[in-house]
Amino acid sequence: MKSRSTESIYTYSHKYFRKTLVLLLTVFLVSCATQQVSGEVPGGKKVLGLYRSSEGYSEKDNPLVWFFQKEIHSLGLSMEVHDFTDGVPGRSDLSGVRAIVTWFNGGVVEDKKKGIEYAAFLRDAIDRGIKVIIVNSYGAYGYMEDGKEKWDLMDNHIRPVFLRLGFNFRGFWTNDPSSLKIVYRDASMVEKEARQNVNISRHYQQVVPVRDDVHTYLRVQRKDRDDIPDNGNSSVILTSRNGGFAMEQYVLQGEKTLLNMSMFIKSALFYDNGYQNTGVIVDDDLKNANDILNNITWAFRYAKIMHDTIDIDRLKNYIPHDLQSYESIVLAVEETASLPEGLLETYVKNGGRLVFIRDAKLDPAYRSLLGVKSYADGRSFFKQGFTIASSFFMNNAGIDTRQVDLNVKRAELTSAKVIARAEGAQADYFPVMWTRSVGKGLVLYWNTDLLVQSKNMRGTIVQSMHHVSRPFVTGVANIGMMMIDDFPAPWWNIGYREYRIKHFSELLENEKNPENRRRITVIIERLKKYPGMKDTDFIQNVWYNDIRELEKRYGFKYSSYLIFNYNKNTKGDSADPFEIKDFYLAEDALSVKMGKEVLQNGWELGFHGFNHMSLTTTRPQHYDSTPWDDREAMEAALRLSRNEWISLYGQAMLPVSYVAPHNIIDDAGLRAIGNVFPEIRVVATLYTSREGERTQEFTWTPDNRFFQIPRITSGYYLQNYNRFAMYDALHNMGIVSHFIHPDDVFDQSRSKEFSGWEWLKKQFITEFDMLKKNAPWLRWMTVKDAYRELQFYTTTNIQVQHGKQSIKIFSSDGSGNDLYLRVTLPAGKKVTRIKDCSIVFRNIKTGDLVVKTDEPVAELWYR
């Protein structure tokens, strides 16, 4: 590199290198994408330094010791040096090594074999996840042969090393300062004791980044040749996720140090891509570790939180700086003694956010970190639930949690802020969740196993991240669905009041228990207050008119699910052939008429079944549902239903979504639906269940035939756990998925023992007035429209970059669909400017925003 004649050796040849370069980049970028999913995993706590004694240095007296050793030791790492004059290190020398740092002055080695072995050694190290940091010269650009310098190693040996580091070494050498110009410099990194000056450095080789993770600190331009790619720009000092490179003449200037060695080694050792990222640590020794990790993964998938899963067994190789790229870390362990001493404590003190999503056996260090003075080993059960401060939830929503059963450990705290506590006696001694500031950071502790037990706590996990990390950005589908099961359906032209009164009067005559007699008497008195009307009169003259008013009040777009029969025929044999009778029993053909009303209203008309028997070949355990003989029997009944549908409402109106009776369907049932109704794209059951129903996620079935849109809540009044489930999902994926029935008022359990329609309607209005107040941004739509939106939402990824007072959001979709995001700003901050997005909702008091992006890249600024 000292002779001008070497220029041709380093000049990039488009014809020769194009295929090789494209292949290398393709393989490497795929590798990077794969690694990003699992996160960076440090290889050990040792840094291997390479120097040359032939250049006048010794083991204890060389630039690596002068400039880097102290800093490396202060980070909790060790440094071991190797004399390159004695040969290339072997693979065994890489045991426990996380990085290789080199400092060579010359660019030529003794022979070709050593040059090839050295390039192979570095390539192998990078492929094994070891960072390579080259300061000054690469050291082996050329080699000696018959007393002459040879320079033919670049193409097949050296360039692949640099490509693995994230940049291409092209060459075009010159030492003419008049042709050089500094076009960019990060003075804090490259001008520690003197300014960069090309008249002094007098050196140019073109180095060009080929990946987004490369960060340039000094860029020099060659001005005298138009044939040099990239306008002649060269990144002569840069770092990447795989290491770094600082070119010789730009490192030192006489006795003055240009390169900020401390800053450079940290940047090269600890890569931070600048994107919002969360670390997840789950102890494999937990008996339900896989379920916990699955719950976290789905929660973050729905909320579009970029995260890395960190193997707890590999934490021993971590030092606090390895965690600095994580805004927050989610932790679930059996006992904190299994964690490396001081690692997470230092992470928090340096500004990290640590969230325990379940209780743990705390050792003294973590008791101190969490502000725990005394702590019980066993859990206490609280059926009364708990209370949680409204400040925890978005928009200060007051969500009742008093009937959410949970286990809590008794704890006495010091200097901690209790956010949630158990409800009932001695509640002060049973804090459910608290936060504590430690140094520059914050720790949040859930003193219960509640969050890892249920899908209905995923939003609480996400909200915990919003609570501790400000600013913080997550995705929301922003979808509300109101489904009506069994509408239209067969109706019997009967008065339920007299029928029910007679039934309970007979029960009362035979009941001896005083408490039961009192309860039945109350039910009878309530039923006497029911209007004496037929089911058909109630549905078309009362219920239907009221839900039209609710539609106007809240902006609902109903999806109603037609069912043809209420028989138990699942055989279709000669003794009882498949036929549709029940749908035509209602006076004035009300069932048919209501189907037409649905379509005229612009609602969705979906399918609920030939009858209310679940499409299964086995009997459901908890429901009176007769199994079908086989799939052929299912398909015969479904074909009859399809033909009847076409004759009533037309082929163009065939259903797109299907709700399974009893929320149960097996694989045979799914195949039957798919075979007979190719128009159906959505199958809906339940998000969570307790009675053996089929549970779903918002995703495709394994065969990609149906998109699943589970229902989360139901009914006209929400018991506290149901209410919590609704708001939890809203805080996770931003979805409300609710269903009702026209005849809930006639059902003992769904009407709260016949409390009456006016009572049910009042409860419903109370619930959804509260929802409208807390989530005024929610878009109501049919399931059919939600299916289209969710296809887009579930396949779109986001990445978030935080500036000092700015947020930049990148989305992977360019379709023009609206992408909605939740943004939590730091306390007291307000948005001052936005670009390529709009603010749908803001609460200045809480810092909560809902933002809609207009382009794949959107930005907002705040102060």
Coordinates of C-alpha atoms in Angstrom, one line a residue, residues 596-808:
K596 CA -82.8 -9.2 3.7
E597 CA -82.8 -6.4 6.3
V598 CA -79.2 -7.2 7.2
L599 CA -78.1 -6.9 3.6
Q600 CA -80.1 -3.7 3.0
N601 CA -78.5 -2.1 6.1
G602 CA -75.0 -2.8 4.7
W603 CA -74.2 -5.2 7.4
E604 CA -72.4 -8.5 6.8
L605 CA -74.5 -11.7 6.5
G606 CA -72.3 -14.6 7.7
F607 CA -73.0 -18.3 8.2
H608 CA -73.6 -20.1 11.5
G609 CA -74.6 -23.5 10.2
F610 CA -77.2 -25.8 8.8
N611 CA -78.1 -26.4 12.5
H612 CA -76.4 -25.7 15.8
M613 CA -74.5 -28.9 15.9
S614 CA -70.7 -28.4 15.9
L615 CA -69.0 -29.6 12.8
T616 CA -67.1 -32.4 14.6
T617 CA -67.0 -36.2 14.4
T618 CA -66.7 -36.5 18.1
R619 CA -69.1 -35.4 20.8
P620 CA -68.0 -32.1 22.6
Q621 CA -67.6 -32.8 26.3
H622 CA -69.5 -29.8 27.7
Y623 CA -72.2 -29.2 25.1
D624 CA -75.3 -31.0 23.9
S625 CA -74.0 -31.3 20.4
T626 CA -74.5 -34.5 18.3
P627 CA -71.4 -35.5 16.4
W628 CA -71.6 -36.0 12.6
D629 CA -71.0 -39.4 11.2
D630 CA -68.3 -38.2 8.8
R631 CA -67.2 -35.3 6.7
E632 CA -69.5 -36.5 3.8
A633 CA -72.5 -36.0 6.1
M634 CA -71.4 -32.5 7.0
E635 CA -70.9 -31.6 3.3
A636 CA -74.4 -32.9 2.4
A637 CA -76.0 -30.6 5.0
L638 CA -73.8 -27.7 4.0
R639 CA -74.6 -28.1 0.3
L640 CA -78.3 -27.9 1.1
S641 CA -77.6 -24.8 3.1
R642 CA -75.6 -23.2 0.2
N643 CA -78.4 -23.9 -2.3
E644 CA -81.0 -22.5 0.1
W645 CA -78.8 -19.4 0.7
I646 CA -78.5 -18.7 -3.1
S647 CA -82.3 -19.1 -3.6
L648 CA -83.0 -16.6 -0.8
Y649 CA -80.2 -14.0 -1.1
G650 CA -78.4 -14.7 -4.3
Q651 CA -75.0 -16.2 -5.2
A652 CA -73.3 -12.8 -5.0
M653 CA -74.2 -12.6 -1.3
L654 CA -72.7 -16.0 -0.2
P655 CA -70.9 -15.7 3.1
V656 CA -67.3 -14.8 3.6
S657 CA -67.2 -15.6 7.3
Y658 CA -68.4 -18.5 9.4
V659 CA -69.0 -18.8 13.2
A660 CA -68.8 -22.3 14.5
P661 CA -71.8 -23.5 16.7
H662 CA -70.7 -23.7 20.3
N663 CA -67.4 -22.2 19.1
I664 CA -66.2 -25.8 18.3
I665 CA -65.0 -27.2 15.0
D666 CA -62.5 -29.9 14.1
D667 CA -60.3 -30.5 11.1
A668 CA -63.0 -32.5 9.3
G669 CA -65.4 -29.6 9.8
L670 CA -62.9 -27.1 8.4
R671 CA -62.4 -29.2 5.3
A672 CA -66.2 -29.6 4.9
I673 CA -66.7 -25.8 5.1
G674 CA -63.9 -25.2 2.7
N675 CA -65.1 -27.8 0.2
V676 CA -68.7 -26.5 0.1
F677 CA -68.2 -22.8 0.7
P678 CA -65.0 -21.7 -1.2
E679 CA -66.2 -18.1 -0.6
I680 CA -65.7 -18.4 3.1
R681 CA -62.3 -17.1 4.1
V682 CA -62.8 -16.5 7.9
V683 CA -63.6 -19.0 10.6
A684 CA -64.4 -17.6 14.1
T685 CA -64.4 -19.3 17.4
L686 CA -62.9 -17.9 20.7
Y687 CA -59.7 -16.2 21.8
T688 CA -59.8 -18.0 25.2
S689 CA -62.2 -20.7 26.4
R690 CA -63.1 -22.8 29.5
E691 CA -65.5 -25.3 28.1
G692 CA -63.5 -27.2 25.5
E693 CA -64.2 -24.7 22.7
R694 CA -61.7 -24.2 20.0
T695 CA -59.3 -21.3 20.8
Q696 CA -57.7 -19.3 18.0
E697 CA -55.1 -16.6 17.3
F698 CA -55.6 -13.8 14.8
T699 CA -53.8 -15.7 12.1
W700 CA -54.2 -18.3 9.3
T701 CA -55.0 -21.9 9.9
P702 CA -51.9 -24.1 9.4
D703 CA -53.0 -24.9 5.8
N704 CA -53.5 -21.2 5.1
R705 CA -57.1 -21.9 4.0
F706 CA -58.9 -19.8 6.6
F707 CA -58.0 -16.7 8.5
Q708 CA -59.0 -17.0 12.1
I709 CA -60.8 -14.1 13.8
P710 CA -61.6 -15.2 17.3
R711 CA -64.2 -13.5 19.5
I712 CA -62.8 -12.1 22.8
T713 CA -65.9 -11.0 24.7
S714 CA -69.7 -11.5 24.6
G715 CA -73.0 -10.4 26.1
Y716 CA -74.8 -7.2 26.9
Y717 CA -73.1 -6.8 30.3
L718 CA -69.5 -7.6 31.1
Q719 CA -68.5 -9.2 34.3
N720 CA -65.2 -7.8 35.5
Y721 CA -63.0 -10.5 34.0
N722 CA -64.7 -10.1 30.6
R723 CA -64.3 -6.4 30.8
F724 CA -60.6 -6.8 31.7
A725 CA -60.3 -9.2 28.7
M726 CA -61.7 -6.5 26.4
Y727 CA -59.4 -3.8 27.5
D728 CA -56.4 -6.1 27.6
A729 CA -56.8 -7.0 24.0
L730 CA -57.3 -3.3 23.2
H731 CA -53.9 -2.6 24.9
N732 CA -52.3 -5.5 22.9
M733 CA -53.4 -5.6 19.3
G734 CA -56.0 -2.8 19.4
I735 CA -58.9 -5.1 18.7
V736 CA -62.4 -5.4 20.2
S737 CA -64.1 -8.6 19.0
H738 CA -67.5 -8.9 20.7
F739 CA -70.7 -10.9 20.1
I740 CA -74.3 -10.9 21.3
H741 CA -77.5 -12.9 20.6
P742 CA -81.0 -11.6 19.9
D743 CA -82.4 -13.9 22.5
D744 CA -79.9 -13.3 25.4
V745 CA -82.8 -11.7 27.3
F746 CA -84.5 -15.1 27.4
D747 CA -81.4 -17.0 28.6
Q748 CA -81.0 -17.4 32.3
S749 CA -77.2 -17.0 32.5
R750 CA -76.8 -14.4 29.7
S751 CA -79.5 -12.2 31.2
K752 CA -78.3 -12.4 34.8
E753 CA -81.3 -14.5 35.8
F754 CA -83.9 -12.6 33.7
S755 CA -83.0 -9.1 34.7
G756 CA -84.9 -7.9 31.6
W757 CA -84.1 -6.2 28.3
E758 CA -84.1 -2.7 29.6
W759 CA -81.5 -3.7 32.3
L760 CA -79.4 -5.5 29.7
K761 CA -79.5 -2.5 27.3
K762 CA -78.6 -0.1 30.1
Q763 CA -75.6 -2.2 31.0
F764 CA -74.5 -2.5 27.4
I765 CA -74.7 1.3 27.0
T766 CA -72.7 1.8 30.1
E767 CA -70.0 -0.5 28.9
F768 CA -69.7 0.9 25.4
D769 CA -70.0 4.5 26.5
M770 CA -66.9 3.8 28.6
L771 CA -65.2 2.1 25.7
K772 CA -66.0 5.1 23.4
K773 CA -64.5 7.5 26.0
N774 CA -61.4 5.4 26.5
A775 CA -60.8 4.5 22.8
P776 CA -62.6 7.1 20.7
W777 CA -60.2 6.2 17.8
L778 CA -61.5 2.7 17.4
R779 CA -62.7 1.8 13.8
W780 CA -65.9 -0.3 13.8
M781 CA -66.1 -2.6 10.8
T782 CA -67.6 -5.9 9.7
V783 CA -65.7 -9.2 10.0
K784 CA -65.4 -9.3 6.2
D785 CA -63.7 -5.9 6.2
A786 CA -61.6 -6.8 9.3
Y787 CA -60.3 -9.8 7.4
R788 CA -58.9 -7.5 4.7
E789 CA -57.4 -5.2 7.3
L790 CA -55.9 -8.0 9.3
Q791 CA -54.2 -9.6 6.3
F792 CA -52.3 -6.3 5.9
Y793 CA -51.7 -5.7 9.6
T794 CA -50.5 -9.1 10.5
T795 CA -47.9 -9.2 7.7
T796 CA -46.6 -5.7 8.2
N797 CA -43.5 -5.1 10.4
I798 CA -42.4 -1.9 11.9
Q799 CA -39.0 -0.6 13.2
V800 CA -38.8 2.5 15.4
Q801 CA -35.8 4.8 15.7
H802 CA -35.7 7.2 18.7
G803 CA -33.9 10.5 18.4
K804 CA -33.2 12.9 21.2
Q805 CA -36.7 14.4 20.7
S806 CA -38.0 12.6 17.7
I807 CA -39.4 9.3 16.6
K808 CA -39.0 7.8 13.1

